[in-house]
PDB file of C-alpha atoms in Angstrom:
ATOM      1  CA  UNK A   1      95.951  88.633 136.580  1.00  0.00           C
ATOM      2  CA  UNK A   2      94.137  85.899 134.704  1.00  0.00           C
ATOM      3  CA  UNK A   3      96.378  83.214 133.181  1.00  0.00           C
ATOM      4  CA  UNK A   4      95.491  80.816 130.402  1.00  0.00           C
ATOM      5  CA  UNK A   5      95.333  77.225 131.529  1.00  0.00           C
ATOM      6  CA  UNK A   6      96.146  76.090 128.028  1.00  0.00           C
ATOM      7  CA  UNK A   7      96.117  77.468 124.507  1.00  0.00           C
ATOM      8  CA  UNK A   8      96.179  76.166 120.979  1.00  0.00           C
ATOM      9  CA  UNK A   9      97.043  78.067 117.807  1.00  0.00           C
ATOM     10  CA  UNK A  10      95.957  77.027 114.305  1.00  0.00           C
ATOM     11  CA  UNK A  11      97.350  78.988 111.336  1.00  0.00           C
ATOM     12  CA  UNK A  12      94.733  79.612 108.669  1.00  0.00           C
ATOM     13  CA  UNK A  13      95.562  80.028 104.975  1.00  0.00           C
ATOM     14  CA  UNK A  14      94.908  83.669 104.276  1.00  0.00           C
ATOM     15  CA  UNK A  15      93.820  82.844 100.734  1.00  0.00           C
ATOM     16  CA  UNK A  16      91.108  80.575 102.093  1.00  0.00           C
ATOM     17  CA  UNK A  17      89.899  83.431 104.315  1.00  0.00           C
ATOM     18  CA  UNK A  18      89.714  85.652 101.280  1.00  0.00           C
ATOM     19  CA  UNK A  19      87.740  83.025  99.326  1.00  0.00           C
ATOM     20  CA  UNK A  20      85.171  82.893 102.108  1.00  0.00           C
ATOM     21  CA  UNK A  21      84.542  86.598 101.558  1.00  0.00           C
ATOM     22  CA  UNK A  22      84.950  86.596  97.809  1.00  0.00           C
ATOM     23  CA  UNK A  23      84.629  83.196  95.970  1.00  0.00           C
ATOM     24  CA  UNK A  24      87.441  82.302  93.654  1.00  0.00           C
ATOM     25  CA  UNK A  25      86.975  82.934  89.932  1.00  0.00           C
ATOM     26  CA  UNK A  26      88.387  80.437  87.451  1.00  0.00           C
ATOM     27  CA  UNK A  27      91.069  82.121  85.326  1.00  0.00           C
ATOM     28  CA  UNK A  28      90.563  81.655  81.554  1.00  0.00           C
ATOM     29  CA  UNK A  29      94.002  80.864  80.223  1.00  0.00           C
ATOM     30  CA  UNK A  30      92.863  80.857  76.592  1.00  0.00           C
ATOM     31  CA  UNK A  31      93.057  84.699  76.669  1.00  0.00           C
ATOM     32  CA  UNK A  32      95.885  87.105  77.373  1.00  0.00           C
ATOM     33  CA  UNK A  33      95.185  88.830  80.589  1.00  0.00           C
ATOM     34  CA  UNK A  34      95.365  92.672  81.131  1.00  0.00           C
ATOM     35  CA  UNK A  35      97.368  92.240  84.314  1.00  0.00           C
ATOM     36  CA  UNK A  36      99.975  90.055  82.505  1.00  0.00           C
ATOM     37  CA  UNK A  37     100.329  92.482  79.651  1.00  0.00           C
ATOM     38  CA  UNK A  38     100.639  95.449  82.042  1.00  0.00           C
ATOM     39  CA  UNK A  39     103.332  93.603  83.921  1.00  0.00           C
ATOM     40  CA  UNK A  40     105.065  92.847  80.600  1.00  0.00           C
ATOM     41  CA  UNK A  41     104.959  96.504  79.670  1.00  0.00           C
ATOM     42  CA  UNK A  42     107.009  97.345  82.690  1.00  0.00           C
ATOM     43  CA  UNK A  43     109.857  95.308  81.305  1.00  0.00           C
ATOM     44  CA  UNK A  44     110.066  97.519  78.230  1.00  0.00           C
ATOM     45  CA  UNK A  45     109.054 100.947  79.528  1.00  0.00           C
ATOM     46  CA  UNK A  46     110.870 100.717  82.938  1.00  0.00           C
ATOM     47  CA  UNK A  47     108.103 102.961  84.317  1.00  0.00           C
ATOM     48  CA  UNK A  48     107.398 100.444  87.078  1.00  0.00           C
ATOM     49  CA  UNK A  49     108.784  97.199  88.423  1.00  0.00           C
ATOM     50  CA  UNK A  50     108.515  94.071  86.263  1.00  0.00           C
ATOM     51  CA  UNK A  51     107.765  90.767  88.005  1.00  0.00           C
ATOM     52  CA  UNK A  52     108.832  87.530  86.313  1.00  0.00           C
ATOM     53  CA  UNK A  53     105.846  85.257  85.737  1.00  0.00           C
ATOM     54  CA  UNK A  54     106.874  82.785  88.416  1.00  0.00           C
ATOM     55  CA  UNK A  55     104.748  81.057  91.015  1.00  0.00           C
ATOM     56  CA  UNK A  56     104.216  83.550  93.847  1.00  0.00           C
ATOM     57  CA  UNK A  57     106.031  82.939  97.132  1.00  0.00           C
ATOM     58  CA  UNK A  58     103.972  82.137 100.300  1.00  0.00           C
ATOM     59  CA  UNK A  59     104.347  85.780 101.223  1.00  0.00           C
ATOM     60  CA  UNK A  60     103.247  86.782  97.780  1.00  0.00           C
ATOM     61  CA  UNK A  61     100.071  84.657  98.082  1.00  0.00           C
ATOM     62  CA  UNK A  62      99.373  86.215 101.470  1.00  0.00           C
ATOM     63  CA  UNK A  63      99.691  89.731 100.026  1.00  0.00           C
ATOM     64  CA  UNK A  64      97.247  88.851  97.248  1.00  0.00           C
ATOM     65  CA  UNK A  65      94.856  87.396  99.730  1.00  0.00           C
ATOM     66  CA  UNK A  66      95.063  90.548 101.854  1.00  0.00           C
ATOM     67  CA  UNK A  67      94.197  92.565  98.762  1.00  0.00           C
ATOM     68  CA  UNK A  68      91.094  90.406  98.137  1.00  0.00           C
ATOM     69  CA  UNK A  69      90.004  90.783 101.765  1.00  0.00           C
ATOM     70  CA  UNK A  70      90.409  94.595 101.594  1.00  0.00           C
ATOM     71  CA  UNK A  71      88.481  94.666  98.340  1.00  0.00           C
ATOM     72  CA  UNK A  72      85.516  92.798  99.931  1.00  0.00           C
ATOM     73  CA  UNK A  73      85.559  95.180 102.857  1.00  0.00           C
ATOM     74  CA  UNK A  74      85.593  98.340 100.694  1.00  0.00           C
ATOM     75  CA  UNK A  75      82.780  97.292  98.364  1.00  0.00           C
ATOM     76  CA  UNK A  76      79.992  98.601 100.665  1.00  0.00           C
ATOM     77  CA  UNK A  77      81.621 102.052 100.517  1.00  0.00           C
ATOM     78  CA  UNK A  78      81.369 102.057  96.661  1.00  0.00           C
ATOM     79  CA  UNK A  79      77.839 100.764  96.876  1.00  0.00           C
ATOM     80  CA  UNK A  80      76.894 103.604  99.156  1.00  0.00           C
ATOM     81  CA  UNK A  81      78.464 106.152  96.862  1.00  0.00           C
ATOM     82  CA  UNK A  82      76.537 104.761  93.925  1.00  0.00           C
ATOM     83  CA  UNK A  83      73.261 104.900  95.900  1.00  0.00           C
ATOM     84  CA  UNK A  84      73.940 108.546  96.642  1.00  0.00           C
ATOM     85  CA  UNK A  85      74.573 109.331  92.944  1.00  0.00           C
ATOM     86  CA  UNK A  86      71.661 107.308  91.606  1.00  0.00           C
ATOM     87  CA  UNK A  87      74.039 104.763  90.001  1.00  0.00           C
ATOM     88  CA  UNK A  88      74.405 100.998  90.169  1.00  0.00           C
ATOM     89  CA  UNK A  89      77.477  99.055  91.266  1.00  0.00           C
ATOM     90  CA  UNK A  90      78.352  95.661  89.679  1.00  0.00           C
ATOM     91  CA  UNK A  91      81.343  94.001  91.435  1.00  0.00           C
ATOM     92  CA  UNK A  92      83.682  91.456  89.882  1.00  0.00           C
ATOM     93  CA  UNK A  93      82.943  91.935  86.214  1.00  0.00           C
ATOM     94  CA  UNK A  94      84.882  90.265  83.354  1.00  0.00           C
ATOM     95  CA  UNK A  95      85.490  91.990  80.010  1.00  0.00           C
ATOM     96  CA  UNK A  96      86.867  90.459  76.786  1.00  0.00           C
ATOM     97  CA  UNK A  97      88.161  92.630  73.912  1.00  0.00           C
ATOM     98  CA  UNK A  98      90.534  91.831  71.032  1.00  0.00           C
ATOM     99  CA  UNK A  99      91.475  88.535  72.577  1.00  0.00           C
ATOM    100  CA  UNK A 100      92.386  90.156  75.865  1.00  0.00           C
ATOM    101  CA  UNK A 101      90.519  89.471  79.125  1.00  0.00           C
ATOM    102  CA  UNK A 102      90.208  91.875  82.007  1.00  0.00           C
ATOM    103  CA  UNK A 103      89.047  90.936  85.509  1.00  0.00           C
ATOM    104  CA  UNK A 104      87.534  94.181  86.750  1.00  0.00           C
ATOM    105  CA  UNK A 105      87.007  94.726  90.466  1.00  0.00           C
ATOM    106  CA  UNK A 106      83.707  96.343  89.398  1.00  0.00           C
ATOM    107  CA  UNK A 107      81.938  98.752  87.189  1.00  0.00           C
ATOM    108  CA  UNK A 108      79.376 101.515  87.651  1.00  0.00           C
ATOM    109  CA  UNK A 109      76.367 101.845  85.362  1.00  0.00           C
ATOM    110  CA  UNK A 110      73.625 104.501  85.045  1.00  0.00           C
ATOM    111  CA  UNK A 111      69.873 103.863  84.633  1.00  0.00           C
ATOM    112  CA  UNK A 112      70.393 103.303  80.868  1.00  0.00           C
ATOM    113  CA  UNK A 113      72.822 100.491  81.680  1.00  0.00           C
ATOM    114  CA  UNK A 114      75.668 102.534  80.325  1.00  0.00           C
ATOM    115  CA  UNK A 115      79.052 101.977  82.003  1.00  0.00           C
ATOM    116  CA  UNK A 116      80.130 105.363  83.441  1.00  0.00           C
ATOM    117  CA  UNK A 117      83.158 104.183  85.452  1.00  0.00           C
ATOM    118  CA  UNK A 118      85.234 101.146  86.257  1.00  0.00           C
ATOM    119  CA  UNK A 119      86.280 100.360  89.841  1.00  0.00           C
ATOM    120  CA  UNK A 120      89.812  99.199  90.814  1.00  0.00           C
ATOM    121  CA  UNK A 121      90.447  98.558  94.509  1.00  0.00           C
ATOM    122  CA  UNK A 122      93.936  99.044  95.859  1.00  0.00           C
ATOM    123  CA  UNK A 123      95.798  98.703  99.185  1.00  0.00           C
ATOM    124  CA  UNK A 124      99.162 100.105 100.054  1.00  0.00           C
ATOM    125  CA  UNK A 125     101.530  99.604 102.974  1.00  0.00           C
ATOM    126  CA  UNK A 126     104.057 102.263 102.455  1.00  0.00           C
ATOM    127  CA  UNK A 127     104.547 105.716 103.871  1.00  0.00           C
ATOM    128  CA  UNK A 128     104.217 108.619 103.224  1.00  0.00           C
ATOM    129  CA  UNK A 129     100.898 108.414 101.468  1.00  0.00           C
ATOM    130  CA  UNK A 130     101.401 109.539  97.864  1.00  0.00           C
ATOM    131  CA  UNK A 131      98.712 110.279  95.275  1.00  0.00           C
ATOM    132  CA  UNK A 132      97.704 107.084  93.595  1.00  0.00           C
ATOM    133  CA  UNK A 133      97.801 108.828  90.219  1.00  0.00           C
ATOM    134  CA  UNK A 134     101.570 108.763  90.584  1.00  0.00           C
ATOM    135  CA  UNK A 135     101.453 104.956  90.363  1.00  0.00           C
ATOM    136  CA  UNK A 136     101.812 104.366  86.613  1.00  0.00           C
ATOM    137  CA  UNK A 137     101.087 100.650  86.858  1.00  0.00           C
ATOM    138  CA  UNK A 138      97.795 101.338  88.635  1.00  0.00           C
ATOM    139  CA  UNK A 139      96.872 103.967  86.047  1.00  0.00           C
ATOM    140  CA  UNK A 140      97.765 101.577  83.180  1.00  0.00           C
ATOM    141  CA  UNK A 141      95.464  98.922  84.603  1.00  0.00           C
ATOM    142  CA  UNK A 142      92.601 101.367  85.198  1.00  0.00           C
ATOM    143  CA  UNK A 143      92.993 102.750  81.682  1.00  0.00           C
ATOM    144  CA  UNK A 144      92.846  99.311  80.171  1.00  0.00           C
ATOM    145  CA  UNK A 145      89.588  98.563  81.872  1.00  0.00           C
ATOM    146  CA  UNK A 146      88.129 101.898  80.865  1.00  0.00           C
ATOM    147  CA  UNK A 147      88.928 101.156  77.236  1.00  0.00           C
ATOM    148  CA  UNK A 148      87.368  97.705  77.526  1.00  0.00           C
ATOM    149  CA  UNK A 149      84.101  99.053  78.982  1.00  0.00           C
ATOM    150  CA  UNK A 150      83.872 102.190  76.806  1.00  0.00           C
ATOM    151  CA  UNK A 151      84.176 104.791  79.497  1.00  0.00           C
ATOM    152  CA  UNK A 152      86.786 107.315  80.517  1.00  0.00           C
ATOM    153  CA  UNK A 153      86.443 107.401  84.285  1.00  0.00           C
ATOM    154  CA  UNK A 154      87.836 105.127  86.979  1.00  0.00           C
ATOM    155  CA  UNK A 155      87.055 105.010  90.657  1.00  0.00           C
ATOM    156  CA  UNK A 156      90.078 103.824  92.685  1.00  0.00           C
ATOM    157  CA  UNK A 157      89.326 103.202  96.355  1.00  0.00           C
ATOM    158  CA  UNK A 158      92.682 102.911  98.262  1.00  0.00           C
ATOM    159  CA  UNK A 159      93.269 101.664 101.789  1.00  0.00           C
ATOM    160  CA  UNK A 160      96.692 102.881 102.921  1.00  0.00           C
ATOM    161  CA  UNK A 161      98.319 100.997 105.793  1.00  0.00           C
ATOM    162  CA  UNK A 162     101.585 102.493 106.981  1.00  0.00           C
ATOM    163  CA  UNK A 163     104.216 100.429 108.761  1.00  0.00           C
ATOM    164  CA  UNK A 164     103.311 100.036 112.428  1.00  0.00           C
ATOM    165  CA  UNK A 165     106.845 100.553 113.688  1.00  0.00           C
ATOM    166  CA  UNK A 166     105.436 103.132 116.013  1.00  0.00           C
ATOM    167  CA  UNK A 167     101.757 102.197 116.652  1.00  0.00           C
ATOM    168  CA  UNK A 168     100.981 105.513 118.340  1.00  0.00           C
ATOM    169  CA  UNK A 169     102.005 107.422 115.227  1.00  0.00           C
ATOM    170  CA  UNK A 170     100.617 105.041 112.546  1.00  0.00           C
ATOM    171  CA  UNK A 171      97.703 106.578 110.698  1.00  0.00           C
ATOM    172  CA  UNK A 172      95.837 104.225 108.299  1.00  0.00           C
ATOM    173  CA  UNK A 173      93.852 106.147 105.682  1.00  0.00           C
ATOM    174  CA  UNK A 174      91.188 105.401 103.123  1.00  0.00           C
ATOM    175  CA  UNK A 175      90.669 107.503  99.932  1.00  0.00           C
ATOM    176  CA  UNK A 176      88.656 107.128  96.794  1.00  0.00           C
ATOM    177  CA  UNK A 177      90.221 108.616  93.686  1.00  0.00           C
ATOM    178  CA  UNK A 178      88.164 109.565  90.664  1.00  0.00           C
ATOM    179  CA  UNK A 179      90.405 109.531  87.631  1.00  0.00           C
ATOM    180  CA  UNK A 180      89.400 110.737  84.188  1.00  0.00           C
ATOM    181  CA  UNK A 181      91.239 109.792  81.040  1.00  0.00           C
ATOM    182  CA  UNK A 182      91.256 111.329  77.536  1.00  0.00           C
ATOM    183  CA  UNK A 183      89.800 108.903  74.976  1.00  0.00           C
ATOM    184  CA  UNK A 184      92.793 109.393  72.636  1.00  0.00           C
ATOM    185  CA  UNK A 185      95.167 108.355  75.446  1.00  0.00           C
ATOM    186  CA  UNK A 186      93.055 105.263  76.067  1.00  0.00           C
ATOM    187  CA  UNK A 187      93.175 104.378  72.332  1.00  0.00           C
ATOM    188  CA  UNK A 188      97.012 104.752  72.292  1.00  0.00           C
ATOM    189  CA  UNK A 189      97.390 102.753  75.477  1.00  0.00           C
ATOM    190  CA  UNK A 190      95.275  99.909  74.052  1.00  0.00           C
ATOM    191  CA  UNK A 191      97.292  99.890  70.862  1.00  0.00           C
ATOM    192  CA  UNK A 192     100.432  99.358  72.962  1.00  0.00           C
ATOM    193  CA  UNK A 193      98.775  96.415  74.693  1.00  0.00           C
ATOM    194  CA  UNK A 194      97.817  94.874  71.387  1.00  0.00           C
ATOM    195  CA  UNK A 195     101.473  95.170  70.248  1.00  0.00           C
ATOM    196  CA  UNK A 196     102.586  93.449  73.459  1.00  0.00           C
ATOM    197  CA  UNK A 197     100.016  90.738  72.890  1.00  0.00           C
ATOM    198  CA  UNK A 198     101.374  90.123  69.395  1.00  0.00           C
ATOM    199  CA  UNK A 199     104.918  89.992  70.687  1.00  0.00           C
ATOM    200  CA  UNK A 200     103.901  87.701  73.514  1.00  0.00           C
ATOM    201  CA  UNK A 201     102.123  85.426  71.109  1.00  0.00           C
ATOM    202  CA  UNK A 202     105.149  85.305  68.774  1.00  0.00           C
ATOM    203  CA  UNK A 203     107.479  84.415  71.634  1.00  0.00           C
ATOM    204  CA  UNK A 204     105.096  81.679  72.769  1.00  0.00           C
ATOM    205  CA  UNK A 205     104.909  80.258  69.269  1.00  0.00           C
ATOM    206  CA  UNK A 206     108.728  80.277  68.996  1.00  0.00           C
ATOM    207  CA  UNK A 207     109.002  78.477  72.339  1.00  0.00           C
ATOM    208  CA  UNK A 208     106.522  75.805  71.434  1.00  0.00           C
ATOM    209  CA  UNK A 209     107.328  75.525  67.690  1.00  0.00           C
TER     210      UNK A 209
END
């Protein structure tokens, strides 16, 4: 058996690792963000968990960093799919509509530069693997981006990582879901976000007035 004469461990900030793969984008705080409004909607609809807008915990930052790392790793798969279909992939796009900003993981365009789909990467660490279309928060975010880019289709690549309580039985999986929305549903969904934005602005004005 070989034994180490000495060893040294240095913990790296996972967010710094993610930035080396995907440079940080500056968040424009002059707009309401889709992600914030979607989170806010959960407080009223109770369709998914609402998270108070507090500073993330160290564990929360690490989970966000892992999501960024997985996104960077899955982009080549989307690019390959676009190449096969004669489409073009544009990662990390930003859309602004009605005073709301959306940070898209990407969008897909045809030869006429028309957006045919938005891309929203996801990672999951629960088991069993359920259909991502059962995740209402994920669908709400994808629907928002579809409305903003004038399309009705979303590509949602998902890396599912089950708990490794039994490594021999753990079975990580990767899927790409193609979700199509009805335009009338997108219109109704966006109208709800606008109402939330108005309410959010009124609450902010009352707090600062």
